[in-house]
């Protein structure tokens, strides 16, 4: 835990120095596109299933107070591709996590993933359970407007390092369960060898910036970085109601 705290402090100091002394009244948020490395899995019947995922995400995560009173750090869009000819379901998770993470080969999740800046996700069909009543059919499934919810680490850092800009990465994990074309009492059973995982590693996960500041108030709802409405690298401007403090200067004063 001490090592992680020192690492976090070093990252925050470096990020704040890079941020400079400029007072920020607006920030440009871009929506980018990233794709996971395709996974090929051969089933016992000889069929080869190809699976990959696209993610459309904002390059900066800013605390946003939505018109309905929710606090989020941004939105993402996930498109899952699977060429299986039968029904399938999936669970999708998004973790905003510190750089240099590694994936646990037994859980297919980042090791230490309890320490997160934000989380999000969605369920496709009936999810990736062993059996499904309402699976997904077709080669493409879309999760629009996946919200990234801030976690305890984010709020703790807000109190200690207000005004800093923190580099982070978005881990994308998808677990697919393939089902048989036939049902028993309306339930689709799973296919042997039909569990597939695809996920980003530290080297392939998209890089984002987490801005530690008060929630911004939107003039209009559409100003929220919305991948469902904007394509890859579509730039929008959102108004901020905070001043970006010079974190490095504050740390120097604190040491005195």
XYZ file of N, CA and C in Angstrom, residues 24-155:
396
model
N -7.639 27.172 -16.123
C -8.457 26.537 -17.154
C -9.920 26.888 -16.967
N -10.516 27.504 -17.965
C -11.939 27.783 -17.953
C -12.690 26.871 -18.919
N -11.957 26.251 -19.791
C -12.572 25.296 -20.698
C -11.537 24.253 -21.087
N -12.030 23.125 -21.504
C -11.147 22.028 -21.888
C -11.750 21.302 -23.074
N -10.920 20.906 -23.989
C -11.396 20.167 -25.155
C -11.340 18.673 -24.850
N -12.476 18.019 -24.978
C -12.561 16.582 -24.750
C -12.786 15.904 -26.092
N -11.915 14.953 -26.423
C -12.036 14.234 -27.684
C -12.484 12.799 -27.437
N -13.265 12.287 -28.357
C -13.708 10.899 -28.291
C -12.862 10.088 -29.257
N -12.141 9.113 -28.717
C -11.247 8.296 -29.531
C -11.770 6.872 -29.663
N -11.165 6.145 -30.592
C -11.547 4.753 -30.843
C -10.347 3.845 -30.635
N -10.582 2.728 -29.940
C -9.539 1.713 -29.766
C -10.176 0.347 -29.993
N -9.356 -0.638 -30.379
C -9.865 -1.992 -30.663
C -8.984 -3.024 -29.969
N -9.613 -4.004 -29.360
C -8.860 -5.076 -28.720
C -8.274 -6.003 -29.784
N -7.241 -6.716 -29.411
C -6.667 -7.718 -30.305
C -7.671 -8.859 -30.473
N -7.989 -9.260 -31.707
C -8.962 -10.343 -31.911
C -8.512 -11.651 -31.263
N -9.492 -12.383 -30.734
C -9.246 -13.696 -30.146
C -9.950 -14.744 -31.008
N -9.232 -15.818 -31.342
C -9.801 -16.913 -32.127
C -9.892 -18.155 -31.242
N -11.060 -18.756 -31.195
C -11.241 -19.950 -30.383
C -11.903 -21.054 -31.214
N -11.259 -22.225 -31.222
C -11.787 -23.352 -31.981
C -12.637 -24.224 -31.068
N -13.885 -24.448 -31.469
C -14.807 -25.260 -30.691
C -14.592 -26.741 -31.002
N -15.050 -27.643 -30.127
C -14.885 -29.083 -30.371
C -15.487 -29.550 -31.692
N -16.503 -28.831 -32.191
C -17.114 -29.223 -33.468
C -16.335 -28.704 -34.674
N -15.222 -28.034 -34.438
C -14.386 -27.535 -35.523
C -14.636 -26.097 -35.906
N -15.711 -25.502 -35.423
C -16.017 -24.106 -35.765
C -15.025 -23.177 -35.064
N -14.526 -22.188 -35.808
C -13.600 -21.201 -35.251
C -14.359 -19.894 -35.028
N -14.354 -19.440 -33.796
C -15.077 -18.220 -33.435
C -14.080 -17.072 -33.266
N -14.361 -15.963 -33.921
C -13.534 -14.758 -33.813
C -14.268 -13.723 -32.977
N -13.564 -13.107 -32.050
C -14.187 -12.125 -31.165
C -13.236 -10.964 -30.916
N -13.771 -9.746 -30.927
C -13.004 -8.559 -30.537
C -13.985 -7.467 -30.136
N -13.470 -6.393 -29.580
C -14.334 -5.308 -29.109
C -13.759 -3.956 -29.505
N -14.645 -3.026 -29.824
C -14.285 -1.632 -30.070
C -14.741 -0.799 -28.883
N -13.940 0.199 -28.515
C -14.329 1.121 -27.464
C -14.164 2.547 -27.962
N -15.184 3.351 -27.746
C -15.147 4.781 -28.053
C -15.189 5.498 -26.703
N -14.174 6.310 -26.402
C -14.003 6.819 -25.050
C -13.488 8.256 -25.071
N -13.805 9.050 -24.041
C -13.256 10.415 -23.943
C -11.819 10.362 -23.455
N -10.977 11.244 -23.987
C -9.566 11.223 -23.586
C -9.331 11.866 -22.232
N -10.322 12.633 -21.729
C -10.219 13.251 -20.406
C -11.474 12.919 -19.614
N -11.268 12.530 -18.368
C -12.384 12.197 -17.492
C -12.546 13.310 -16.468
N -13.680 13.971 -16.522
C -13.971 15.097 -15.654
C -15.250 14.782 -14.886
N -15.275 15.121 -13.611
C -16.480 14.863 -12.822
C -17.642 15.694 -13.368
N -18.704 15.024 -13.731
C -19.859 15.667 -14.348
C -21.083 15.432 -13.491
N -21.798 16.499 -13.195
C -23.072 16.394 -12.504
C -24.171 16.419 -13.557
N -24.818 15.293 -13.762
C -25.836 15.185 -14.815
C -27.122 15.890 -14.381
N -27.974 16.236 -15.321
C -29.231 16.924 -14.979
C -30.102 16.152 -13.995
N -29.979 14.832 -13.964
C -30.794 14.045 -13.030
C -30.095 13.812 -11.693
N -28.991 14.531 -11.450
C -28.349 14.482 -10.147
C -27.293 13.419 -9.969
N -26.934 12.677 -11.015
C -25.899 11.650 -10.899
C -24.512 12.257 -11.134
N -23.497 11.658 -10.511
C -22.113 12.074 -10.722
C -21.403 10.997 -11.523
N -20.846 11.369 -12.666
C -20.105 10.434 -13.507
C -18.794 11.095 -13.929
N -17.876 10.300 -14.481
C -16.626 10.844 -14.994
C -16.583 10.858 -16.523
N -17.657 10.425 -17.148
C -17.710 10.391 -18.603
C -18.506 9.198 -19.074
N -18.605 9.062 -20.379
C -19.342 7.972 -20.996
C -18.478 7.277 -22.037
N -18.770 6.024 -22.258
C -18.065 5.253 -23.281
C -19.077 4.450 -24.080
N -18.628 3.965 -25.215
C -19.462 3.108 -26.065
C -18.657 1.857 -26.394
N -19.270 0.690 -26.223
C -18.608 -0.580 -26.485
C -19.355 -1.317 -27.591
N -18.615 -1.803 -28.582
C -19.185 -2.617 -29.654
C -18.461 -3.956 -29.647
N -19.197 -5.028 -29.377
C -18.611 -6.370 -29.310
C -18.908 -7.116 -30.604
N -17.878 -7.694 -31.196
C -18.010 -8.446 -32.446
C -17.758 -9.926 -32.163
N -18.667 -10.779 -32.612
C -18.519 -12.222 -32.428
C -19.209 -12.914 -33.598
N -18.445 -13.679 -34.384
C -19.008 -14.270 -35.602
C -19.661 -15.635 -35.373
N -19.943 -15.965 -34.113
C -20.618 -17.226 -33.811
C -22.010 -17.224 -34.454
N -22.387 -18.313 -35.065
C -23.651 -18.365 -35.811
C -24.862 -18.602 -34.916
N -24.627 -19.001 -33.678
C -25.738 -19.248 -32.767
C -25.919 -18.113 -31.773
N -26.719 -18.327 -30.729
C -26.937 -17.283 -29.715
C -25.766 -17.178 -28.745
N -25.599 -15.999 -28.159
C -24.522 -15.792 -27.196
C -24.874 -14.650 -26.239
N -24.156 -14.586 -25.155
C -24.313 -13.504 -24.182
C -22.949 -13.053 -23.717
N -22.883 -11.883 -23.099
C -21.584 -11.350 -22.673
C -21.720 -10.400 -21.502
N -20.674 -10.348 -20.698
C -20.515 -9.339 -19.660
C -19.335 -8.462 -20.034
N -19.521 -7.155 -19.993
C -18.483 -6.197 -20.348
C -18.152 -5.360 -19.115
N -16.864 -5.214 -18.803
C -16.448 -4.367 -17.688
C -15.421 -3.354 -18.171
N -15.489 -2.156 -17.607
C -14.518 -1.091 -17.861
C -13.953 -0.656 -16.513
N -12.636 -0.636 -16.392
C -11.978 -0.182 -15.177
C -11.000 0.930 -15.536
N -11.140 2.095 -14.911
C -10.145 3.156 -15.043
C -9.144 2.941 -13.920
N -7.910 2.611 -14.283
C -6.932 2.122 -13.324
C -5.578 2.766 -13.584
N -4.733 2.772 -12.559
C -3.388 3.350 -12.717
C -2.594 2.594 -13.788
N -1.685 3.266 -14.470
C -0.814 2.593 -15.449
C 0.063 1.538 -14.780
N 0.642 0.684 -15.606
C 1.547 -0.382 -15.178
C 0.841 -1.516 -14.443
N -0.443 -1.698 -14.722
C -1.144 -2.823 -14.118
C -0.840 -4.096 -14.912
N -1.089 -5.248 -14.301
C -0.976 -6.496 -15.037
C -2.242 -7.317 -14.811
N -2.556 -8.184 -15.763
C -3.794 -8.945 -15.739
C -3.553 -10.305 -15.079
N -4.416 -10.649 -14.143
C -4.350 -11.947 -13.476
C -4.842 -13.015 -14.451
N -4.021 -13.998 -14.796
C -4.420 -14.994 -15.794
C -5.528 -15.934 -15.330
N -5.849 -15.931 -14.045
C -6.923 -16.799 -13.546
C -8.269 -16.098 -13.515
N -8.261 -14.792 -13.317
C -9.522 -14.035 -13.251
C -9.775 -13.200 -14.499
N -8.739 -12.999 -15.326
C -8.821 -12.148 -16.514
C -9.190 -10.713 -16.135
N -8.768 -10.304 -14.952
C -8.984 -8.953 -14.451
C -7.643 -8.366 -14.036
N -7.528 -7.024 -13.972
C -6.276 -6.444 -13.482
C -6.027 -6.842 -12.037
N -4.807 -7.237 -11.720
C -4.456 -7.542 -10.331
C -4.560 -6.256 -9.514
N -5.158 -6.343 -8.359
C -5.350 -5.152 -7.538
C -6.415 -4.227 -8.069
N -7.393 -4.792 -8.780
C -8.380 -3.922 -9.420
C -9.375 -3.310 -8.427
N -9.215 -3.592 -7.132
C -10.072 -2.908 -6.156
C -9.690 -1.433 -6.046
N -8.476 -1.091 -6.455
C -8.043 0.310 -6.429
C -8.314 0.917 -7.804
N -9.457 1.557 -7.917
C -9.896 2.055 -9.217
C -10.308 3.516 -9.125
N -10.127 4.229 -10.237
C -10.644 5.594 -10.339
C -12.119 5.581 -10.702
N -12.510 4.662 -11.594
C -13.905 4.610 -12.024
C -14.211 3.226 -12.590
N -15.484 2.873 -12.624
C -15.911 1.593 -13.190
C -17.130 1.814 -14.074
N -17.335 0.874 -14.980
C -18.515 0.893 -15.849
C -18.704 -0.491 -16.441
N -19.735 -0.653 -17.224
C -19.953 -1.955 -17.841
C -21.362 -2.124 -18.358
N -21.624 -3.279 -18.960
C -22.946 -3.572 -19.498
C -23.097 -5.076 -19.654
N -24.328 -5.509 -19.880
C -24.646 -6.916 -20.096
C -25.270 -7.054 -21.473
N -24.814 -8.034 -22.232
C -25.346 -8.305 -23.571
C -26.148 -9.599 -23.517
N -27.364 -9.538 -24.035
C -28.243 -10.696 -23.949
C -28.558 -10.989 -22.499
N -28.463 -12.254 -22.117
C -28.672 -12.610 -20.720
C -27.389 -12.626 -19.929
N -26.325 -12.075 -20.475
C -25.030 -12.121 -19.812
C -24.290 -13.397 -20.155
N -23.186 -13.636 -19.434
C -22.346 -14.794 -19.735
C -22.560 -15.903 -18.708
N -23.796 -16.181 -18.368
C -24.099 -17.258 -17.430
C -24.079 -18.601 -18.155
N -24.207 -19.674 -17.399
C -24.157 -21.011 -17.983
C -25.382 -21.312 -18.840
N -26.469 -20.629 -18.602
C -27.686 -20.822 -19.400
C -28.375 -19.473 -19.567
N -29.137 -19.326 -20.630
C -29.758 -18.041 -20.907
C -31.176 -18.214 -21.427
N -32.040 -17.305 -21.020
C -33.414 -17.297 -21.527
C -33.528 -16.360 -22.721
N -32.784 -15.273 -22.707
C -32.874 -14.278 -23.777
C -31.483 -13.906 -24.270
N -30.814 -14.772 -25.027
C -29.457 -14.467 -25.517
C -29.488 -13.484 -26.678
N -28.293 -13.047 -27.054
C -28.149 -12.160 -28.210
C -27.915 -12.995 -29.464
N -28.494 -12.562 -30.567
C -28.262 -13.200 -31.861
C -27.610 -12.184 -32.792
N -26.660 -12.630 -33.594
C -26.046 -11.736 -34.567
C -24.592 -11.459 -34.260
N -23.849 -10.945 -35.236
C -22.395 -10.772 -35.102
C -21.965 -9.521 -34.347
N -22.888 -8.593 -34.068
C -22.514 -7.334 -33.430
C -23.493 -7.006 -32.305
N -22.964 -6.549 -31.175
C -23.789 -6.065 -30.064
C -23.209 -4.734 -29.593
N -24.076 -3.779 -29.313
C -23.641 -2.423 -28.972
C -24.138 -2.034 -27.582
N -23.224 -1.485 -26.780
C -23.574 -0.897 -25.483
C -23.340 0.605 -25.587
N -24.407 1.369 -25.746
C -24.297 2.824 -25.838
C -24.289 3.456 -24.450
N -23.619 4.600 -24.333
C -23.670 5.417 -23.123
C -23.359 4.640 -21.851
N -22.254 3.917 -21.852
C -21.794 3.241 -20.641
C -21.160 4.293 -19.732
N -21.750 4.529 -18.576
C -21.239 5.576 -17.697
C -20.065 5.063 -16.877
N -19.109 5.937 -16.631
C -17.944 5.638 -15.806
C -18.177 6.272 -14.436
N -18.439 5.430 -13.447
C -18.781 5.912 -12.113
C -17.519 6.077 -11.270
N -17.304 7.264 -10.657
C -16.122 7.470 -9.818
C -16.153 6.575 -8.585
N -14.979 6.113 -8.164
C -14.856 5.236 -7.008
C -14.138 5.951 -5.858
N -13.967 5.234 -4.749
C -13.421 5.833 -3.532
C -12.044 6.449 -3.753
N -11.184 5.786 -4.535
C -9.846 6.337 -4.793
C -9.917 7.722 -5.416
N -10.916 7.926 -6.280
C -11.071 9.220 -6.940
C -11.409 10.297 -5.908
N -12.374 10.045 -5.057
C -12.805 11.046 -4.080
C -11.723 11.303 -3.033
